[in-house]
Amino acid sequence: MIAVINYGAGNLPSAVRALRHVGAELEVTDDPAVVLAADAVVLPGVGATADTMRSLTQLGIAQILPQVAASGRPFLGICVGMQVLLTVSEEFGDHACLGVFAGAVRRLPDSAGKIPQIGWNQVRYAPAFADHRLFADIPDGSDFYFVHSYYCAVADPALVAARTEYGLDFPSVILRDNLAAVQFHPEKSGRWGLQLLRNFVQICAQHRSHL
């Protein structure tokens, strides 16, 4: 069972629909015990990192997510669900995040033009990750749907599985062991977004089969 964390994120219904469409067996939950017991976890999100961290902390979920991330179970963070995995965010003043990945959440540069970035943009794979299971049957350079004003400046470039250009070349996918995090919204990204979620669900099934 995949636990989809419910902390009031606006994209939760669309993320749940997309995951169910590709065959996910899931439970929408705000219960830390359910998250800890799940075979895999999805952390969706839109909005500000500070609000997200506040909600997750009030639910008691922020306190257990680093443990979940270190457990070896498949984990997918989406948009703000990616950003809160870093050490700190500069959005509305510096504040601590979960610290799963070293790095900072920073504002897109004004040179990017319109901020937030809203719309479709290319996702280009790092050569070392081009054959990763999460990208199976998705051509390099495919377009995904973005809605964000901030990006993840990851300390370790070896974790950056894909990049996107918008004022600067920023990480749009981070991968490490069981952990996957994407800046775009796969649930709003049509064919390729559904394929990415399908790949994640298959990764979850393979993980369960080896337990």
mmCIF file of C-alpha atoms in Angstrom:
data_model
loop_
_atom_site.group_PDB
_atom_site.id
_atom_site.type_symbol
_atom_site.label_atom_id
_atom_site.label_comp_id
_atom_site.label_asym_id
_atom_site.label_seq_id
_atom_site.Cartn_x
_atom_site.Cartn_y
_atom_site.Cartn_z
ATOM 1 C CA MET A 1 0.000 0.000 0.000
ATOM 2 C CA ILE A 2 1.200 3.494 -0.906
ATOM 3 C CA ALA A 3 0.487 6.186 1.685
ATOM 4 C CA VAL A 4 -0.361 9.534 0.089
ATOM 5 C CA ILE A 5 0.130 12.174 2.752
ATOM 6 C CA ASN A 6 -2.812 14.521 3.273
ATOM 7 C CA TYR A 7 -1.777 17.779 4.890
ATOM 8 C CA GLY A 8 -4.183 19.986 2.929
ATOM 9 C CA ALA A 9 -2.181 20.307 -0.306
ATOM 10 C CA GLY A 10 -4.270 21.646 -3.155
ATOM 11 C CA ASN A 11 -3.057 19.079 -5.670
ATOM 12 C CA LEU A 12 -3.972 16.086 -3.509
ATOM 13 C CA PRO A 13 -7.170 15.049 -5.380
ATOM 14 C CA SER A 14 -5.528 15.218 -8.811
ATOM 15 C CA ALA A 15 -2.462 13.333 -7.569
ATOM 16 C CA VAL A 16 -4.664 10.612 -6.073
ATOM 17 C CA ARG A 17 -6.726 10.309 -9.267
ATOM 18 C CA ALA A 18 -3.590 10.004 -11.398
ATOM 19 C CA LEU A 19 -2.034 7.390 -9.121
ATOM 20 C CA ARG A 20 -5.225 5.325 -9.091
ATOM 21 C CA HIS A 21 -5.433 5.646 -12.883
ATOM 22 C CA VAL A 22 -2.064 3.897 -13.211
ATOM 23 C CA GLY A 23 -3.031 1.124 -10.808
ATOM 24 C CA ALA A 24 -1.764 2.281 -7.435
ATOM 25 C CA GLU A 25 -3.188 0.725 -4.294
ATOM 26 C CA LEU A 26 -3.122 3.692 -1.963
ATOM 27 C CA GLU A 27 -4.433 5.214 1.211
ATOM 28 C CA VAL A 28 -4.799 8.952 1.716
ATOM 29 C CA THR A 29 -3.752 9.665 5.278
ATOM 30 C CA ASP A 30 -2.686 12.277 7.799
ATOM 31 C CA ASP A 31 -1.790 9.628 10.397
ATOM 32 C CA PRO A 32 1.942 9.205 11.128
ATOM 33 C CA ALA A 33 1.378 5.564 12.114
ATOM 34 C CA VAL A 34 -0.125 4.770 8.707
ATOM 35 C CA VAL A 35 2.771 6.522 6.964
ATOM 36 C CA LEU A 36 5.290 4.522 9.012
ATOM 37 C CA ALA A 37 3.549 1.240 8.173
ATOM 38 C CA ALA A 38 3.143 1.896 4.437
ATOM 39 C CA ASP A 39 5.094 0.069 1.739
ATOM 40 C CA ALA A 40 5.781 3.391 -0.015
ATOM 41 C CA VAL A 41 5.015 7.080 0.462
ATOM 42 C CA VAL A 42 3.993 9.973 -1.789
ATOM 43 C CA LEU A 43 4.272 13.560 -0.531
ATOM 44 C CA PRO A 44 2.359 15.879 -2.892
ATOM 45 C CA GLY A 45 2.345 19.629 -2.606
ATOM 46 C CA VAL A 46 1.675 23.113 -3.835
ATOM 47 C CA GLY A 47 2.216 26.423 -2.071
ATOM 48 C CA ALA A 48 4.907 27.602 0.320
ATOM 49 C CA THR A 49 7.468 25.441 2.084
ATOM 50 C CA ALA A 50 6.916 27.196 5.430
ATOM 51 C CA ASP A 51 3.178 26.454 5.368
ATOM 52 C CA THR A 52 3.852 22.876 4.328
ATOM 53 C CA MET A 53 6.390 22.330 7.112
ATOM 54 C CA ARG A 54 3.994 23.859 9.637
ATOM 55 C CA SER A 55 1.174 21.538 8.572
ATOM 56 C CA LEU A 56 3.388 18.450 8.513
ATOM 57 C CA THR A 57 4.783 19.303 11.952
ATOM 58 C CA GLN A 58 1.325 19.839 13.457
ATOM 59 C CA LEU A 59 0.285 16.419 12.175
ATOM 60 C CA GLY A 60 3.412 14.780 13.601
ATOM 61 C CA ILE A 61 4.478 13.710 10.107
ATOM 62 C CA ALA A 62 7.489 16.007 9.699
ATOM 63 C CA GLN A 63 9.048 14.294 12.687
ATOM 64 C CA ILE A 64 8.878 10.823 11.077
ATOM 65 C CA LEU A 65 9.597 11.591 7.408
ATOM 66 C CA PRO A 66 13.413 11.455 7.746
ATOM 67 C CA GLN A 67 12.969 7.990 9.288
ATOM 68 C CA VAL A 68 10.688 6.961 6.411
ATOM 69 C CA ALA A 69 13.179 8.311 3.873
ATOM 70 C CA ALA A 70 15.993 6.298 5.466
ATOM 71 C CA SER A 71 13.940 3.088 5.615
ATOM 72 C CA GLY A 72 14.558 1.976 2.027
ATOM 73 C CA ARG A 73 10.882 2.214 1.052
ATOM 74 C CA PRO A 74 10.055 3.993 -2.225
ATOM 75 C CA PHE A 75 9.308 7.670 -1.647
ATOM 76 C CA LEU A 76 8.110 10.291 -4.134
ATOM 77 C CA GLY A 77 8.018 14.023 -3.372
ATOM 78 C CA ILE A 78 6.123 16.275 -5.791
ATOM 79 C CA CYS A 79 6.769 20.045 -6.184
ATOM 80 C CA VAL A 80 6.725 21.442 -2.621
ATOM 81 C CA GLY A 81 6.922 17.807 -1.540
ATOM 82 C CA MET A 82 10.342 17.861 -3.191
ATOM 83 C CA GLN A 83 11.406 21.202 -1.736
ATOM 84 C CA VAL A 84 10.720 20.349 1.908
ATOM 85 C CA LEU A 85 13.159 17.435 1.622
ATOM 86 C CA LEU A 86 16.065 19.902 1.526
ATOM 87 C CA THR A 87 17.836 21.419 4.523
ATOM 88 C CA VAL A 88 16.522 24.970 4.417
ATOM 89 C CA SER A 89 14.208 27.203 2.399
ATOM 90 C CA GLU A 90 14.676 30.899 1.684
ATOM 91 C CA GLU A 91 10.978 31.367 0.890
ATOM 92 C CA PHE A 92 9.535 34.137 3.123
ATOM 93 C CA GLY A 93 12.708 34.113 5.235
ATOM 94 C CA ASP A 94 15.043 31.253 6.051
ATOM 95 C CA HIS A 95 13.430 28.293 7.782
ATOM 96 C CA ALA A 96 14.387 24.689 8.368
ATOM 97 C CA CYS A 97 13.037 21.861 6.252
ATOM 98 C CA LEU A 98 13.387 18.084 6.641
ATOM 99 C CA GLY A 99 17.080 17.799 5.770
ATOM 100 C CA VAL A 100 16.775 14.565 3.794
ATOM 101 C CA PHE A 101 18.872 16.155 1.028
ATOM 102 C CA ALA A 102 21.536 18.777 1.759
ATOM 103 C CA GLY A 103 20.763 22.027 -0.014
ATOM 104 C CA ALA A 104 18.601 25.138 -0.065
ATOM 105 C CA VAL A 105 15.323 26.137 -1.687
ATOM 106 C CA ARG A 106 15.951 29.391 -3.569
ATOM 107 C CA ARG A 107 13.888 31.779 -5.651
ATOM 108 C CA LEU A 108 14.068 31.571 -9.421
ATOM 109 C CA PRO A 109 16.033 34.550 -10.790
ATOM 110 C CA ASP A 110 14.191 37.586 -12.126
ATOM 111 C CA SER A 111 16.044 37.001 -15.393
ATOM 112 C CA ALA A 112 13.779 33.982 -15.919
ATOM 113 C CA GLY A 113 10.998 36.370 -16.866
ATOM 114 C CA LYS A 114 7.569 35.621 -15.470
ATOM 115 C CA ILE A 115 7.648 34.161 -11.960
ATOM 116 C CA PRO A 116 6.153 31.779 -11.016
ATOM 117 C CA GLN A 117 6.979 29.484 -13.879
ATOM 118 C CA ILE A 118 3.585 28.156 -14.947
ATOM 119 C CA GLY A 119 3.378 25.763 -17.857
ATOM 120 C CA TRP A 120 5.230 23.129 -19.820
ATOM 121 C CA ASN A 121 8.999 22.795 -19.905
ATOM 122 C CA GLN A 122 11.587 20.237 -20.956
ATOM 123 C CA VAL A 123 13.089 17.758 -18.522
ATOM 124 C CA ARG A 124 16.567 16.635 -19.596
ATOM 125 C CA TYR A 125 18.145 13.556 -18.041
ATOM 126 C CA ALA A 126 21.624 13.464 -16.575
ATOM 127 C CA PRO A 127 23.559 10.768 -18.484
ATOM 128 C CA ALA A 128 24.097 8.697 -15.346
ATOM 129 C CA PHE A 129 20.324 8.441 -14.819
ATOM 130 C CA ALA A 130 19.066 8.097 -18.401
ATOM 131 C CA ASP A 131 18.260 4.408 -17.857
ATOM 132 C CA HIS A 132 16.720 4.805 -14.408
ATOM 133 C CA ARG A 133 13.476 2.894 -13.825
ATOM 134 C CA LEU A 134 11.615 6.113 -13.017
ATOM 135 C CA PHE A 135 12.263 7.328 -16.578
ATOM 136 C CA ALA A 136 11.333 4.081 -18.359
ATOM 137 C CA ASP A 137 9.460 4.686 -21.654
ATOM 138 C CA ILE A 138 9.727 8.484 -21.260
ATOM 139 C CA PRO A 139 11.895 10.128 -23.945
ATOM 140 C CA ASP A 140 14.671 12.431 -22.781
ATOM 141 C CA GLY A 141 13.597 16.055 -23.203
ATOM 142 C CA SER A 142 9.893 15.352 -22.671
ATOM 143 C CA ASP A 143 7.718 18.224 -21.456
ATOM 144 C CA PHE A 144 6.242 18.262 -17.964
ATOM 145 C CA TYR A 145 3.987 20.809 -16.243
ATOM 146 C CA PHE A 146 5.555 23.197 -13.720
ATOM 147 C CA VAL A 147 4.055 25.662 -11.221
ATOM 148 C CA HIS A 148 6.736 27.126 -8.955
ATOM 149 C CA SER A 149 8.662 30.238 -7.935
ATOM 150 C CA TYR A 150 11.449 28.434 -6.064
ATOM 151 C CA TYR A 151 13.852 25.657 -6.990
ATOM 152 C CA CYS A 152 16.060 23.145 -5.187
ATOM 153 C CA ALA A 153 19.761 24.052 -5.071
ATOM 154 C CA VAL A 154 21.050 20.596 -4.162
ATOM 155 C CA ALA A 155 24.472 20.428 -2.515
ATOM 156 C CA ASP A 156 25.461 17.149 -4.183
ATOM 157 C CA PRO A 157 25.247 17.401 -7.996
ATOM 158 C CA ALA A 158 25.489 13.608 -8.235
ATOM 159 C CA LEU A 159 21.880 13.418 -7.001
ATOM 160 C CA VAL A 160 20.508 15.526 -9.860
ATOM 161 C CA ALA A 161 18.843 13.079 -12.237
ATOM 162 C CA ALA A 162 17.317 15.675 -14.562
ATOM 163 C CA ARG A 163 17.460 19.409 -15.183
ATOM 164 C CA THR A 164 15.212 22.097 -16.633
ATOM 165 C CA GLU A 165 16.024 25.574 -17.929
ATOM 166 C CA TYR A 166 14.094 28.603 -16.637
ATOM 167 C CA GLY A 167 16.380 31.560 -16.001
ATOM 168 C CA LEU A 168 18.954 29.027 -14.854
ATOM 169 C CA ASP A 169 19.554 25.302 -15.153
ATOM 170 C CA PHE A 170 17.813 23.882 -12.075
ATOM 171 C CA PRO A 171 17.298 20.314 -10.796
ATOM 172 C CA SER A 172 13.865 19.069 -11.829
ATOM 173 C CA VAL A 173 14.392 15.488 -10.584
ATOM 174 C CA ILE A 174 16.489 14.277 -7.637
ATOM 175 C CA LEU A 175 17.159 10.567 -7.131
ATOM 176 C CA ARG A 176 18.988 8.745 -4.347
ATOM 177 C CA ASP A 177 18.471 5.066 -3.604
ATOM 178 C CA ASN A 178 14.760 4.698 -2.748
ATOM 179 C CA LEU A 179 14.070 8.440 -2.884
ATOM 180 C CA ALA A 180 12.641 10.327 -5.852
ATOM 181 C CA ALA A 181 11.631 13.974 -5.931
ATOM 182 C CA VAL A 182 10.275 15.984 -8.863
ATOM 183 C CA GLN A 183 9.758 19.745 -9.182
ATOM 184 C CA PHE A 184 7.014 19.385 -11.808
ATOM 185 C CA HIS A 185 3.501 17.989 -11.373
ATOM 186 C CA PRO A 186 3.306 14.536 -12.978
ATOM 187 C CA GLU A 187 -0.418 14.407 -12.210
ATOM 188 C CA LYS A 188 -0.895 17.406 -14.521
ATOM 189 C CA SER A 189 1.665 16.370 -17.152
ATOM 190 C CA GLY A 190 -0.436 14.209 -19.440
ATOM 191 C CA ARG A 191 1.018 11.073 -21.015
ATOM 192 C CA TRP A 192 4.557 11.393 -19.693
ATOM 193 C CA GLY A 193 3.445 12.355 -16.206
ATOM 194 C CA LEU A 194 1.213 9.297 -16.010
ATOM 195 C CA GLN A 195 4.074 7.146 -17.280
ATOM 196 C CA LEU A 196 6.360 8.469 -14.543
ATOM 197 C CA LEU A 197 3.730 7.671 -11.909
ATOM 198 C CA ARG A 198 3.226 4.239 -13.487
ATOM 199 C CA ASN A 199 6.974 3.658 -13.247
ATOM 200 C CA PHE A 200 6.940 4.685 -9.592
ATOM 201 C CA VAL A 201 4.073 2.284 -8.873
ATOM 202 C CA GLN A 202 6.044 -0.503 -10.567
ATOM 203 C CA ILE A 203 9.103 0.366 -8.464
ATOM 204 C CA CYS A 204 6.873 0.061 -5.381
ATOM 205 C CA ALA A 205 5.595 -3.352 -6.520
ATOM 206 C CA GLN A 206 9.132 -4.605 -7.144
ATOM 207 C CA HIS A 207 10.187 -3.386 -3.708
ATOM 208 C CA ARG A 208 7.299 -5.270 -2.057
ATOM 209 C CA SER A 209 8.122 -8.455 -3.971
ATOM 210 C CA HIS A 210 11.640 -8.465 -2.534
ATOM 211 C CA LEU A 211 10.579 -8.074 1.082
#
